[in-house]
Structures are given as C-alpha cells and as structure tokens.
Short mmCIF file of C-alpha atoms and ligand atoms in Angstrom, two decimals:
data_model
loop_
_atom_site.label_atom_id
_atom_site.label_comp_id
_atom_site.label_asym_id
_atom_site.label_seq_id
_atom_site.Cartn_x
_atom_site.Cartn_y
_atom_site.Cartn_z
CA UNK A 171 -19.02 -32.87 -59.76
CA UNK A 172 -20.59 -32.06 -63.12
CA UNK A 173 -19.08 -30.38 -66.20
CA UNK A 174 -19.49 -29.60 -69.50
CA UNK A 175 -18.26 -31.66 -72.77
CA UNK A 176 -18.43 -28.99 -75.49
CA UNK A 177 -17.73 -30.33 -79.28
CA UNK A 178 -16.69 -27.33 -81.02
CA UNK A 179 -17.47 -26.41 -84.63
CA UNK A 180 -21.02 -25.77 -84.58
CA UNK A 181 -23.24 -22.95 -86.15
CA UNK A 182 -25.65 -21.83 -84.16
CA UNK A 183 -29.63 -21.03 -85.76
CA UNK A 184 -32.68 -20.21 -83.91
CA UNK A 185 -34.22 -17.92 -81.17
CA UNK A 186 -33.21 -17.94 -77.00
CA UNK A 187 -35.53 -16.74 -74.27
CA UNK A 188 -33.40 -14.20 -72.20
CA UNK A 189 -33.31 -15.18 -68.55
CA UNK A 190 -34.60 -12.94 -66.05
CA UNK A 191 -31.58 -10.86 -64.72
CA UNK A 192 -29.66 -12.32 -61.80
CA UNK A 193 -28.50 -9.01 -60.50
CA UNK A 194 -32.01 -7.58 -60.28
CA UNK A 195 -33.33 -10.48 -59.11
CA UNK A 196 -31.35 -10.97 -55.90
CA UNK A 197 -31.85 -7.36 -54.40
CA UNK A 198 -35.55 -7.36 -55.44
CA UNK A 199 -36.08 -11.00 -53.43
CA UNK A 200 -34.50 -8.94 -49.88
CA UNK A 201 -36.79 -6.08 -50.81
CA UNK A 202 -40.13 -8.12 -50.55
CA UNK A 203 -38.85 -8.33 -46.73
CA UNK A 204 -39.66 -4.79 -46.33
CA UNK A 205 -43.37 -5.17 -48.04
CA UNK A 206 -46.71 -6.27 -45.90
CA UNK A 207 -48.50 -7.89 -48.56
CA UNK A 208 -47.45 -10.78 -50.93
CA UNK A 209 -45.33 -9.89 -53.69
CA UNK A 210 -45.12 -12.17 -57.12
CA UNK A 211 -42.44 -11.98 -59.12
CA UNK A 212 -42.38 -13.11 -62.66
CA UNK A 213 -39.37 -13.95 -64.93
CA UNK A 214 -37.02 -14.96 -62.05
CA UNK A 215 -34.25 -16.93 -63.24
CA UNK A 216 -34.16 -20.32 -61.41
CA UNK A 217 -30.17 -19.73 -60.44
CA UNK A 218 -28.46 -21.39 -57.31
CA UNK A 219 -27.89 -17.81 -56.40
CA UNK A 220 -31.90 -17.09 -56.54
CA UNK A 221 -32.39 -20.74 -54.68
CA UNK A 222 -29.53 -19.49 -52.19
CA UNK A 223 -31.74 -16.08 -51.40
CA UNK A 224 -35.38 -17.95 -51.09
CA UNK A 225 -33.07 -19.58 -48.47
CA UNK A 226 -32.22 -17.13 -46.32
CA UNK A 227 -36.09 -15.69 -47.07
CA UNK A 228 -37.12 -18.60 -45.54
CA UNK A 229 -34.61 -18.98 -42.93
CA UNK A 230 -35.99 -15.52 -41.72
CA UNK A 231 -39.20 -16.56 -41.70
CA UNK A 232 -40.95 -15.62 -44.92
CA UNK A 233 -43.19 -17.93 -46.71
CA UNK A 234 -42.06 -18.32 -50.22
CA UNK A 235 -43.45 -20.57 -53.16
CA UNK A 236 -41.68 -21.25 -56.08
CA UNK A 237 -43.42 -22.29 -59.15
CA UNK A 238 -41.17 -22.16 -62.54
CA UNK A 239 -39.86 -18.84 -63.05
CA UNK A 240 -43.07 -17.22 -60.64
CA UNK A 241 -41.58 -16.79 -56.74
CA UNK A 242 -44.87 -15.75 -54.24
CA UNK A 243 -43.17 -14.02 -50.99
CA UNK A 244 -44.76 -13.86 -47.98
CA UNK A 245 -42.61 -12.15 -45.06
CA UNK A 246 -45.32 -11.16 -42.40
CA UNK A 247 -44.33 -14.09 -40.40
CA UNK A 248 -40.44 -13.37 -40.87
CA UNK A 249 -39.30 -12.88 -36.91
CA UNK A 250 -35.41 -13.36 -37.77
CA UNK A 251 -32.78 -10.73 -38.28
CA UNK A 252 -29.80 -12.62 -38.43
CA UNK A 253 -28.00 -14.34 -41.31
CA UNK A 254 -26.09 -17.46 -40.70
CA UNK A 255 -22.30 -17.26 -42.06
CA UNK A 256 -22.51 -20.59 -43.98
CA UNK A 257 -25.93 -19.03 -45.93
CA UNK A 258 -23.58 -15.71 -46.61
CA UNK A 259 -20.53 -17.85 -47.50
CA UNK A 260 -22.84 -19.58 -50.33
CA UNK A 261 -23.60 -16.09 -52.08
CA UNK A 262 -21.56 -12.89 -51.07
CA UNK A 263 -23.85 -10.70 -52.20
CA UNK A 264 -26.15 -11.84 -49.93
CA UNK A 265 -25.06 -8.66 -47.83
CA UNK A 266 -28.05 -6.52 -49.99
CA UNK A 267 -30.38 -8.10 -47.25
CA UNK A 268 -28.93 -5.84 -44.91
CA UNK A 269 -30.89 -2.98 -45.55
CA UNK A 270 -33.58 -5.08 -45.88
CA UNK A 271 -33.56 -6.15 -42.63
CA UNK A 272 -32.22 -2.94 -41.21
CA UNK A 273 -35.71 -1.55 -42.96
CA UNK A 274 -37.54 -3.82 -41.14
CA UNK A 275 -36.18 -4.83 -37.52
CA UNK A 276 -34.21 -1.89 -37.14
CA UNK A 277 -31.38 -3.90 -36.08
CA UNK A 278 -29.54 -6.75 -37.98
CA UNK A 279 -27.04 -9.26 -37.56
CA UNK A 280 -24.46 -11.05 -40.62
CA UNK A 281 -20.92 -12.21 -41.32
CA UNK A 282 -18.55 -9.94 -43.95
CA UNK A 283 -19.27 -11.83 -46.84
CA UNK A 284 -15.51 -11.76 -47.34
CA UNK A 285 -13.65 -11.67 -50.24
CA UNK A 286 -14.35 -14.00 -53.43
CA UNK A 287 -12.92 -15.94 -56.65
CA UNK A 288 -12.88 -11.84 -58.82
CA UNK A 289 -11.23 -10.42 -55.63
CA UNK A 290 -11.86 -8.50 -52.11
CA UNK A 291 -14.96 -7.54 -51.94
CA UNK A 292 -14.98 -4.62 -49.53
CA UNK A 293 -18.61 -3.20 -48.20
CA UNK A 294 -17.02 0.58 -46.75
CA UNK A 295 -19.23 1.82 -48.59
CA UNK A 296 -22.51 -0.20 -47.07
CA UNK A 297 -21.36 0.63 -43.54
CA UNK A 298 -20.32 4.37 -43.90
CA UNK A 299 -23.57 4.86 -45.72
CA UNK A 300 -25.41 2.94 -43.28
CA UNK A 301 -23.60 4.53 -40.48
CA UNK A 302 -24.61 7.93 -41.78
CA UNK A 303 -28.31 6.98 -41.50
CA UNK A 304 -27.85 5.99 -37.61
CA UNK A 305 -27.00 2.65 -37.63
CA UNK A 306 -24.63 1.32 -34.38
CA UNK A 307 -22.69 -0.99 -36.65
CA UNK A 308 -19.87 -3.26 -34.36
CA UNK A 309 -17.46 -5.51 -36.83
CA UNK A 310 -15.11 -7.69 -34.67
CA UNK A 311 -14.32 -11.51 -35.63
CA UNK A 312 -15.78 -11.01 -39.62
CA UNK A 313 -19.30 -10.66 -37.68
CA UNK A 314 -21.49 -7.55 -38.33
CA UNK A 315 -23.44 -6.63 -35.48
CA UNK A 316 -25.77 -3.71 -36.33
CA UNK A 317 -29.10 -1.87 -34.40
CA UNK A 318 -30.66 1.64 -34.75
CA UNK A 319 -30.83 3.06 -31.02
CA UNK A 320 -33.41 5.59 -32.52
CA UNK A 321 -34.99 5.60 -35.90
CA UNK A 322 -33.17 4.75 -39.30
CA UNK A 323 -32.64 8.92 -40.52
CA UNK A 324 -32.44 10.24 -43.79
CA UNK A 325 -29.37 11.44 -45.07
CA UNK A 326 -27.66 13.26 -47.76
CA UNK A 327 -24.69 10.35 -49.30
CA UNK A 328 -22.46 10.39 -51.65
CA UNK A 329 -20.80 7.45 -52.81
CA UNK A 330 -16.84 7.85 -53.47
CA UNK A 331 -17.73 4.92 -55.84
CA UNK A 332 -21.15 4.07 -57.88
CA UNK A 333 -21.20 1.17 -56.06
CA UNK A 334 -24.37 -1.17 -57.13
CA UNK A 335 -24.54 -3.11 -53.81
CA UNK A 336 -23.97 0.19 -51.46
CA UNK A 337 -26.57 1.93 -53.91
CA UNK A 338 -28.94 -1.03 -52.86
CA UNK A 339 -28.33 -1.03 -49.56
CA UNK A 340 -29.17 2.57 -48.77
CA UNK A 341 -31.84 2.32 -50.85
CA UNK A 342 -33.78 -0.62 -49.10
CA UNK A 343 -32.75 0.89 -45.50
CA UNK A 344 -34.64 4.78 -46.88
CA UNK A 345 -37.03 3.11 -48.62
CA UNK A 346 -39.34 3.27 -44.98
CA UNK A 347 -37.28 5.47 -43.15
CA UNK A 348 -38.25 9.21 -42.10
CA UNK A 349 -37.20 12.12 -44.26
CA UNK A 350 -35.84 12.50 -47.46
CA UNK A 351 -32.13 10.42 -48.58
CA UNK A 352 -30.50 11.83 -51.67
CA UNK A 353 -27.42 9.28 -53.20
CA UNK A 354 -24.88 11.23 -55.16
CA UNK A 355 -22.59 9.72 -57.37
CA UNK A 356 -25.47 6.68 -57.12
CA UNK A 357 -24.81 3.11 -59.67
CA UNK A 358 -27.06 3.78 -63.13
CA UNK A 359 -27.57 0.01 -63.82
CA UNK A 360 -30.74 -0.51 -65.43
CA UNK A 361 -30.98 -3.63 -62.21
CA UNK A 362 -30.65 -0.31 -59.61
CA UNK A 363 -33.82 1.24 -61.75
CA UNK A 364 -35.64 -2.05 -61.90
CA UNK A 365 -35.22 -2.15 -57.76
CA UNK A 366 -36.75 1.22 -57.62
CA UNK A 367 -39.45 0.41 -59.74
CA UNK A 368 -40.49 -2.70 -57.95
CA UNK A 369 -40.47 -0.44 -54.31
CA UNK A 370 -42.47 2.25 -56.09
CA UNK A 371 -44.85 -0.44 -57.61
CA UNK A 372 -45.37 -1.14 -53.54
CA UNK A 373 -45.51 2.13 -52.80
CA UNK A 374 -42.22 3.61 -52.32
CA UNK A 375 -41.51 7.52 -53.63
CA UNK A 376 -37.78 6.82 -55.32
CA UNK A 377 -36.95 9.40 -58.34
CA UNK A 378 -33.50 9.39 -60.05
CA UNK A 379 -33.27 5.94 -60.14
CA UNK A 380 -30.67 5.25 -63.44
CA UNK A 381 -29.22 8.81 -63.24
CA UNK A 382 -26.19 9.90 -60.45
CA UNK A 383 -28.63 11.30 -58.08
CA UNK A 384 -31.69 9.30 -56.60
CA UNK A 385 -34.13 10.88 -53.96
CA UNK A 386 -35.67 8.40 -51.59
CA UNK A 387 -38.66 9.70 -49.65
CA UNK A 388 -39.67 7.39 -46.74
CA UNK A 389 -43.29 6.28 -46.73
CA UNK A 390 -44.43 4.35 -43.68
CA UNK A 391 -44.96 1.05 -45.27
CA UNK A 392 -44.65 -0.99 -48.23
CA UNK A 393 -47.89 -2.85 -49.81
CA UNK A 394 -47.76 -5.84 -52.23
CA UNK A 395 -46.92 -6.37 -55.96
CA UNK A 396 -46.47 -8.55 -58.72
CA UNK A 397 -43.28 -7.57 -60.97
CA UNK A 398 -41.82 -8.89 -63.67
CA UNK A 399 -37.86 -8.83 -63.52
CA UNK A 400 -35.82 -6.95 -66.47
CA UNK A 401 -33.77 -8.94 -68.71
CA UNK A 402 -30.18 -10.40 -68.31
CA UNK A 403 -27.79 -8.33 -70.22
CA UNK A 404 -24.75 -10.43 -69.33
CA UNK A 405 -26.28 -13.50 -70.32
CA UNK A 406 -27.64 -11.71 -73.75
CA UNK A 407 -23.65 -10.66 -74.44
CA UNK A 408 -22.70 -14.07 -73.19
CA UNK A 409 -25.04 -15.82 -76.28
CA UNK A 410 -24.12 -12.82 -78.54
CA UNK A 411 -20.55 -13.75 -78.12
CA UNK A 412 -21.26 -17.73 -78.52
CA UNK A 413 -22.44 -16.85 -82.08
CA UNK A 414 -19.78 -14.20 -83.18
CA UNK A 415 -17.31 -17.55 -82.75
CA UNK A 416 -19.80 -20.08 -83.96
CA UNK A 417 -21.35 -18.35 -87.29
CA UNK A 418 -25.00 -18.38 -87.70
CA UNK A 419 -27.89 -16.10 -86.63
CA UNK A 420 -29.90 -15.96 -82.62
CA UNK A 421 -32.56 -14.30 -81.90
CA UNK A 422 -32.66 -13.29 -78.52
CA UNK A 423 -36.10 -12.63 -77.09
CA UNK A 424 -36.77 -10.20 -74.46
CA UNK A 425 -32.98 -8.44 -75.11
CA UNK A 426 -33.05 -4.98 -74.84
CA UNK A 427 -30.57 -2.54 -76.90
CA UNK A 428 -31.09 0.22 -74.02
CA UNK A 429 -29.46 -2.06 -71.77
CA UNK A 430 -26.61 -3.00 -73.50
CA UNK A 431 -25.49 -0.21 -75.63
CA UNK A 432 -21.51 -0.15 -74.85
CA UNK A 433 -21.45 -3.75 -75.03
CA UNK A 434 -23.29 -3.94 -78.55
CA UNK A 435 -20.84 -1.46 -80.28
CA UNK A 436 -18.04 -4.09 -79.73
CA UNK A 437 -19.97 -6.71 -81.22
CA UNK A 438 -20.78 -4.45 -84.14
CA UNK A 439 -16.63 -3.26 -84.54
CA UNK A 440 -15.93 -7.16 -84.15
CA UNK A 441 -18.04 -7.18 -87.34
CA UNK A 442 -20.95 -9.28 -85.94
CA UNK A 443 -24.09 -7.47 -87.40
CA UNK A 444 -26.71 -6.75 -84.96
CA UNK A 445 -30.24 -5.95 -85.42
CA UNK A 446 -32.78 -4.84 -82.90
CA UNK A 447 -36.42 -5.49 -83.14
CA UNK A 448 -38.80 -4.24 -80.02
CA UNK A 449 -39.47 -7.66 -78.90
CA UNK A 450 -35.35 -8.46 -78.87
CA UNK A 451 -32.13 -8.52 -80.67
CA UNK A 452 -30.76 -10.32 -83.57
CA UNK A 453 -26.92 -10.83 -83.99
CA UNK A 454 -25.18 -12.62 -87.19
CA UNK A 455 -21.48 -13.51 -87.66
CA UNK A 456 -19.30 -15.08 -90.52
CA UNK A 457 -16.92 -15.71 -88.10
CA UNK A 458 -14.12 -13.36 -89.69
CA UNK A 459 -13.79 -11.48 -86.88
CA UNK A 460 -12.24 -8.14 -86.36
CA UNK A 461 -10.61 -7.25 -82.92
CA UNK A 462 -12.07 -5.43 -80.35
CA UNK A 463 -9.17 -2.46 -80.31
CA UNK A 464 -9.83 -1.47 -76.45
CA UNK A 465 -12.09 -2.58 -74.09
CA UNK A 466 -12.66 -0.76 -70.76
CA UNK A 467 -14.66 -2.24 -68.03
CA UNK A 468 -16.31 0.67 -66.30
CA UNK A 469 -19.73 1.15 -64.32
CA UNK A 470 -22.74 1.39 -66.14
CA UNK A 471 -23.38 2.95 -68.73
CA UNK A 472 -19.56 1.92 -69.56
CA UNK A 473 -18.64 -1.41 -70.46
CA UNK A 474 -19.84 -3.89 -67.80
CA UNK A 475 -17.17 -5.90 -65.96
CA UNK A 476 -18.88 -8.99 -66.08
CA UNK A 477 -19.59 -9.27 -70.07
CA UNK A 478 -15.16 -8.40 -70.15
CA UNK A 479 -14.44 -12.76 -69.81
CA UNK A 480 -16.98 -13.34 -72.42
CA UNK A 481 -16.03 -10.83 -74.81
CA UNK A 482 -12.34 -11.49 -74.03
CA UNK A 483 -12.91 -15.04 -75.81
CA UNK A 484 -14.81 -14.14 -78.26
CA UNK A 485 -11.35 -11.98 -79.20
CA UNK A 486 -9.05 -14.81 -79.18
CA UNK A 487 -10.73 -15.59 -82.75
CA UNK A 488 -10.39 -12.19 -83.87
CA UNK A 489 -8.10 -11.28 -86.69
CA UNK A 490 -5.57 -9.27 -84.72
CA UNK A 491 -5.05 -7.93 -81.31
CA UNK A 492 -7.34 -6.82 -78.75
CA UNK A 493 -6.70 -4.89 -75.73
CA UNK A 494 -8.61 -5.19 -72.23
CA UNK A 495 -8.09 -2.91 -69.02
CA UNK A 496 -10.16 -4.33 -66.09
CA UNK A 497 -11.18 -1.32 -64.01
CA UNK A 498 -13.60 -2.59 -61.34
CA UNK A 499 -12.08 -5.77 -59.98
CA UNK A 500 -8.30 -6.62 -58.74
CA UNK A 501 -8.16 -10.71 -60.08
CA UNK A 502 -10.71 -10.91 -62.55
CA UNK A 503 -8.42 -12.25 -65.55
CA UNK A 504 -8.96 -16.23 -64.11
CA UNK A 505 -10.05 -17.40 -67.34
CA UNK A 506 -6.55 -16.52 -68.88
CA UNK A 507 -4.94 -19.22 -68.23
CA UNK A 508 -7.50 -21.22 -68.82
CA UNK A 509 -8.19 -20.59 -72.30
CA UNK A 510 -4.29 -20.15 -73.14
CA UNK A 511 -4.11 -24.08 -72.56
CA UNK A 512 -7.04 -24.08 -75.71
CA UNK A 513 -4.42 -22.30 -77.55
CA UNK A 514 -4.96 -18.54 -76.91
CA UNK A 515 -1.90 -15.61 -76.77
CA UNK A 516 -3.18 -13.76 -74.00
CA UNK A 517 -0.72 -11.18 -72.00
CA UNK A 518 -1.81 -10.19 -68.38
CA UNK A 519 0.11 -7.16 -66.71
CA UNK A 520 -1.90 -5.55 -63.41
CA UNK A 521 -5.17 -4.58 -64.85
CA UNK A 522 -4.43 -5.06 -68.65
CA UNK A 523 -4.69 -7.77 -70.97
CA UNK A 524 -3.43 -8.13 -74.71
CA UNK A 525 -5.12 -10.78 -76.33
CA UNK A 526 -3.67 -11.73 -79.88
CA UNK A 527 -6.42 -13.04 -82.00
CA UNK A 528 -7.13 -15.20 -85.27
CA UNK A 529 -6.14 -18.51 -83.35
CA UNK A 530 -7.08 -21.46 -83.88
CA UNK A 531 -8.03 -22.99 -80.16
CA UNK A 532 -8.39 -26.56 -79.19
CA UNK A 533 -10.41 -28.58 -77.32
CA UNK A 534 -8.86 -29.87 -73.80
CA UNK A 535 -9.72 -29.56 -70.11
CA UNK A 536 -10.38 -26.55 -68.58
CA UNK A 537 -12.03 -25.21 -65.24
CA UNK A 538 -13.92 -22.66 -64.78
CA UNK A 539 -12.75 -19.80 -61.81
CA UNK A 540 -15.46 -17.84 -61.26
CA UNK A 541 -19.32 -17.38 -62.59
CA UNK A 542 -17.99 -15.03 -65.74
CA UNK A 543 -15.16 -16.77 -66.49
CA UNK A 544 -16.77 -19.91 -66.66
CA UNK A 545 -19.30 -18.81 -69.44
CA UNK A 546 -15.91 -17.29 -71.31
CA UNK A 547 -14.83 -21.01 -71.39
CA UNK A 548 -17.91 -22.17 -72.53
CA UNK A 549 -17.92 -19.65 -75.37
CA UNK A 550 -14.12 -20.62 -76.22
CA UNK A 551 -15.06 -24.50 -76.39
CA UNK A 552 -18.02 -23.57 -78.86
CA UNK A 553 -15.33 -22.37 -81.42
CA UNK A 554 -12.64 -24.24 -80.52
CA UNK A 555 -12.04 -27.40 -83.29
CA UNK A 556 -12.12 -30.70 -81.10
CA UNK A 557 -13.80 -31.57 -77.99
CA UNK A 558 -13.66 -29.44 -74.62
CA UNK A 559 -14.28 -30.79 -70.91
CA UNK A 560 -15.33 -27.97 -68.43
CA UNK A 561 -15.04 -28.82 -65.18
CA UNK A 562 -15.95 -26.35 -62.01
CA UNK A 563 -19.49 -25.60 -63.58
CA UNK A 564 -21.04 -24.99 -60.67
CA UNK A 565 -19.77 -21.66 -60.84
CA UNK A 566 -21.90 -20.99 -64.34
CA UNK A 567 -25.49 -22.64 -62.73
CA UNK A 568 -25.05 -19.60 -60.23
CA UNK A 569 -25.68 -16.79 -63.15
CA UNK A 570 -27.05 -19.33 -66.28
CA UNK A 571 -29.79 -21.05 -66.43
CA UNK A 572 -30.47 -24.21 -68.83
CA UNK A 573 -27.41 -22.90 -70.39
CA UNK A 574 -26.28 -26.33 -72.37
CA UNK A 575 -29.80 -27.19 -72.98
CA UNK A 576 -30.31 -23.42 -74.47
CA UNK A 577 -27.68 -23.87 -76.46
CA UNK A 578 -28.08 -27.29 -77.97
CA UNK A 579 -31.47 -26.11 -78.91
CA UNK A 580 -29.91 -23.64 -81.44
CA UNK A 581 -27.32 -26.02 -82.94
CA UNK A 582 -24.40 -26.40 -80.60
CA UNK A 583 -22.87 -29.82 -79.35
CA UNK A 584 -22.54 -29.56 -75.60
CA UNK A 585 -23.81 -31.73 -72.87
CA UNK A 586 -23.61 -31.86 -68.95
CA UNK A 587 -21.91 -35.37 -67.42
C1 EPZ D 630 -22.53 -6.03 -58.48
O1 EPZ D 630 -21.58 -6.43 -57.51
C2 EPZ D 630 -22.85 -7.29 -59.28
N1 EPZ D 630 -23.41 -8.31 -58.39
C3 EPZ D 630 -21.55 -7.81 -59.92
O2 EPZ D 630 -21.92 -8.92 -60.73
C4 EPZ D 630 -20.98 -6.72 -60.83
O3 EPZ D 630 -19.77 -7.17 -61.38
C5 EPZ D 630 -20.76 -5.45 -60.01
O4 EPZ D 630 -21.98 -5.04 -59.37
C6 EPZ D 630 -20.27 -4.29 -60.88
O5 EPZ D 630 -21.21 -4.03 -61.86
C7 EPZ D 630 -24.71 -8.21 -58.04
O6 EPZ D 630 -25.40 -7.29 -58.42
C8 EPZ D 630 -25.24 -9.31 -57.16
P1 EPZ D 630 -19.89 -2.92 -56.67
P2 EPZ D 630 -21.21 -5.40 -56.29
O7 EPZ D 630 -20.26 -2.67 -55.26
O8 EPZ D 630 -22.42 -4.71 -55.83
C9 EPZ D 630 -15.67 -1.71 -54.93
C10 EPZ D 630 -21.78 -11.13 -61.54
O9 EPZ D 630 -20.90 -11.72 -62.18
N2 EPZ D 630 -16.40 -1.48 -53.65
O10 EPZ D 630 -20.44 -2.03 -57.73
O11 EPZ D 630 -20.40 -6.16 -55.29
C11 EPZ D 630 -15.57 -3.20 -55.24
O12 EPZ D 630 -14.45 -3.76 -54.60
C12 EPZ D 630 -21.39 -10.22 -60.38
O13 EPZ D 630 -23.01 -11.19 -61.78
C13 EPZ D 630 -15.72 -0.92 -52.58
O14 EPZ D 630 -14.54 -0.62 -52.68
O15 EPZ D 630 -20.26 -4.41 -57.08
C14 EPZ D 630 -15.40 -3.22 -56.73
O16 EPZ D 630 -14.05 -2.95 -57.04
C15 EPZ D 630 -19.90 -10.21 -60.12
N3 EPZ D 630 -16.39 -0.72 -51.41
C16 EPZ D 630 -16.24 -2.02 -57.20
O17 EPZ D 630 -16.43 -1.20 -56.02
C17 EPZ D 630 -17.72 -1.06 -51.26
O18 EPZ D 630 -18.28 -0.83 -50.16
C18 EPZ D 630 -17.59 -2.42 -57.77
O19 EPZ D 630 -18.30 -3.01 -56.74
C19 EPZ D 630 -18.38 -1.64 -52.35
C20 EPZ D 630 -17.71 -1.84 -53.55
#
C-alpha cells in the first residue's frame, strides 16, 4: 500500500490551484442521469471518489469520457436502476444517486451504504423524505428496494436536520417531478447551491438554493450543459492550515472568501494573516501561533465538520489551548491518537476535545483513519521536526488530488513510496 514520507521543517512559497470540490462534484455526476443531452463538466477533481461515481455512471449505462479534469456524460443509453453493494461499499455517499434514479426510472434499487470510518451514517431522512413524495420504499437484509406505483409527487418537507445528502436527494427526485416541493430547514452549503445551479443551467426551476427554504418546480425534462464545478473549501483550509504550521506565504487560486467565512476567522485569531484577492486567497504565518479558543463544528454557514481534523493540528502548534466540540459526527476524533504519538496533548471526552498547544511534534509512523483525518496528519508531519511515514493514504486520494506533488511544488519535503 502507498504512504506518505513527510520531512518536516519546511516553509512553504508559491501559488496552488484549488481542486474542484469533491462534495459538489459527486451529486452533480448522479444529476447528469436525470438530463437528455450531454452534459460537460469542467474543474472535476480526478478523486477515487469521482472515479468510483463515473463507475456506477457507467455501470448504469451512461457513456462517460474523461479527459483531465473535463468529464462528458452521456446517460440516454443508461437502462439500469440498480446499484451493486460492492460499488456502494467503495463510496457511501453514493446513496445521492437515488434520487437520481428515482427521477428517472421511477423505481430504484441499492444497499444502505452503512455506516463508515466518522460514524453511522443514517439516511431517515432520504427515505422519510422520499417516502413523502410516493415512493414504496422496502429495507430488509441492508437492501433498499424502492418504486413509485404512481408518479413521484411534490411535497411540502421539512428536514428535522439540514442534512446535505437528504437535501440532495429530494432535490434530484423534484427536480422532474409534478408540482411544486418546498424543503424547510434545507442544508445552505454553497455545494447544495452549485447542484441547483447546474439543474437550472439544464433547465430546472429551483429558487432558495443556499437559504433554509428551496422551492423545486418540476419541469418535464432536463436538457444538456456544460458547468464548471465550485471550488474545494476543505481542501483550501486544509493548505491554509499546512502554512499556518510551516511559515511562508500560498496563494490559493480559485479560493473563495464567501465560501469559507467561519473557517477563515480562525485562521485570522490563530494569527495567520489572510488576504483575499477576487481571483483567490492569500494566507501568511510566522508560525507563532495563537490558539483557536473554541471551535464548533456546525452546518454551513457554521464551522464545517470536515475542515475540524485539519484545523485541530494546526492547534497542536498553537501557543496555548484550544477547544473543539464535534457536533455533526459521533467518532470523528480518529486522528487523536494519531497525532498524540507525534507528540500532541490532546483530551477527548464524548464530543469535545482540548488540545494543548505550543508542542513541539515529531516525526514517526502514523495512519491515517478516515479522508479528514488523514490530511490532519499530513498537516502535523509538515511541522513536525524529523521525518513522518503516513500510512493508510488511500483514504486522502479519495478527497485530494496531487496532494504531495502540490505541495512539494511550494517548498515542502514529502513524497509518496
Ligand atoms: C456530506 O455528508 C458530506 N459528504 C460530508 O463530507 C460532510 O461532512 C457532511 O455533508 C456535513 O457537512 C458529501 O457531500 C459527499 P449530512 P452527508 O447528511 O450528506 C445525520 C467529507 O469528508 N443524518 O449533512 O452524509 C448524520 O448522521 C465528507 O468530504 C441523519 O441523522 O452529511 C450526521 O450526523 C465526510 N439522518 C449529520 O446528519 C439522515 O438521513 C450530517 O449528515 C442524514 C444525516
């Protein structure tokens, strides 16, 4: 298996491309199911998790052509509407084709994608929704077995949680149903808006997208498009936290400030200075950083859950303590332990975590958990004094792309064995 070897130490100068966003390219592949004409998409990140969707694309029977970060879909000839469990084992969020398919076929079949390495990763909220625009959905033996005796209806939802993937869902199963579905209480991440604006580029009538309520008014079918997908804001907090522990200056092209506002302010208050320009965002450090006092993960516009393992080792070279409470996911603290064998003083009760800074961490070997956690290593070994092996990086090529060849290109010492 491959990993990392990290040299720690190094100041980081120059200017990173920002990856197309993982999390608004995966629901916006499913989505081209639902549209008659080809769809391009530009600026798609070249992830396992992207190559792990233009899979099950193709496994349904859509043509799709991959050249660098340009994917060509073509899903008139798609005449499957099942999902094999091993495909959904490889990427759990693989259940957003669901309403996808739903849109399409009007009946669907697909295994629970089941829990995974940040928790249990429960889809209530899919099915209810789902249920409450007529779908016959049967669960017995972790299969989904789902068909509309009727048509898919419109329907008024709220969401007991701002869910992103039951947000999705609902909205690729209205986007060609009859009638009018409101979601209250819908997810506001800027990767829900960039969905909606890729469906109305094809046709679709979605308003609200980004705010709590969205209005989906079925049209009876979906044309072609080319799109480009939005930015990655984790991976522009993941580099932003690389150089607040390295020292030095990145440019990161294509970052944008609106998307990452709460994240931002704890750079800034860890005393990194950030600077942003329209065509992306600068960040300096010294390295004398100041702690991050408290750090809630909440849904967007809060502080995103997946930036909280990056930003959490960034902190462990803080000058004094910083406090975490993980709000949106039950075991998402598996890079603790981890980086306390580089050295850190991290405390873990139930959903908090204290993390005493201004230590000095040291290269050894470490494994990465879990997609976020991984890139928290990776971050930890780039300050740490001495040389780091990171094994388990298979986990990072599912949300980072050319991540050790990004970085040595702006100074840092880290190569894949
Ligand atoms: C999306 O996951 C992202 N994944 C996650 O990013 C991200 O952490 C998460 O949103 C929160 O922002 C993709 O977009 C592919 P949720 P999703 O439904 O849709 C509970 C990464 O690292 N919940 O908003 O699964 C759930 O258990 C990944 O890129 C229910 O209880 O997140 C969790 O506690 C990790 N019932 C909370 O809501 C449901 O039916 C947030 O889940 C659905 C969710």
């Amino acid at each position: 298996m491959a990993e990392y070897v990290v040299n720690g130490g190094h100041r980081l100068n120059g200017c990173i491309d920002i990856q197309g966003a993982k999390n608004s390219a995966l629901p916006i592949l499913a989505a081209a199911i639902l549209c008659k004409d080809q769809v391009v998409l530009h600026n798609c990140p070249n992830l396992s998790d992207v190559t792990t969707s233009v899979k099950i694309l193709r496994y349904l029977g859509c043509t799709v052509c991959c050249e660098g970060s340009t994917v060509v879909i073509d899903s008139k000839g798609m005449y499957r509407c099942d999902i094999p469990t091993e495909l959904m084992r490889e990427m759990r969020s693989s259940i957003v084709f669901l309403g996808a398919i739903l849109g399409r076929f009007r009946q669907a079949q697909m295994s629970l994608p089941g829990g995974c390495e940040i928790g249990p990763r429960p889809i209530d909220l899919h099915l209810s929704s789902l249920r409450q625009m007529g779908v016959e959905i049967d669960e017995n033996h972790g299969l989904l077995d789902c068909k509309i005796p009727g048509a898919l209806q419109s329907a008024d939802i709220t969401l007991s949680f701002p869910s992103v993937g039951a947000t999705e869902n609902i909205m690729l199963a209205a986007v060609c149903s009859r009638g009018v579905t409101t979601i209250t209480n819908a997810a506001r991440e800027p990767e829900i808006s960039d969905l909606a604006d890729f469906l109305n580029s094809c046709g679709a009538k979605i308003t609200g997208a980004g705010e709590t309520t969205i209005y989906i008014e079925g049209v009876r079918t979906l044309g072609g498009t080319q799109h480009i997908i939005i930015p990655d804001r984790i991976v522009t907090s993941t580099y932003m936290a690389c150089t607040a522990v390295c020292g030095g200056k990145l440019f990161l092209k294509g970052a944008l400030q609106s998307h990452s506002g709460s994240v931002n302010s704890v750079f800034e208050q860890c005393g990194c200075l950030v600077d942003y320009m329209p065509e992306g965002i600068y960040i300096s450090s010294n390295k004398n950083l100041k702690k991050a006092r408290l750090v809630r993960t909440m849904p967007y516009p809060g502080f995103p859950t997946d930036a909280q393992a990056p930003v959490m080792a960034m902190c462990c070279f803080a000058d004094g303590t910083s406090v975490f409470v993980e709000n949106m996911f039950e075991s998402r603290y598996k890079h603790v332990d981890e980086l306390c064998r580089m050295g850190a003083a991290i405390y873990v009760h139930d959903k908090v975590a204290v993390v005493e800074g201004s230590r000095k961490l040291y290269g050894t070997t470490v494994s990465a958990q879990d997609l976020r956690g991984g890139a928290a290593l990776v971050v930890a070994a780039l300050g740490a004094e001495g040389t780091t092996y990171i094994k388990g990086i298979n986990h990072i090529d599912r949300g980072y792309e050319n991540l050790e060849v990004l970085l040595s290109d702006v100074g840092a010492d880290i190569k894949r064995i």
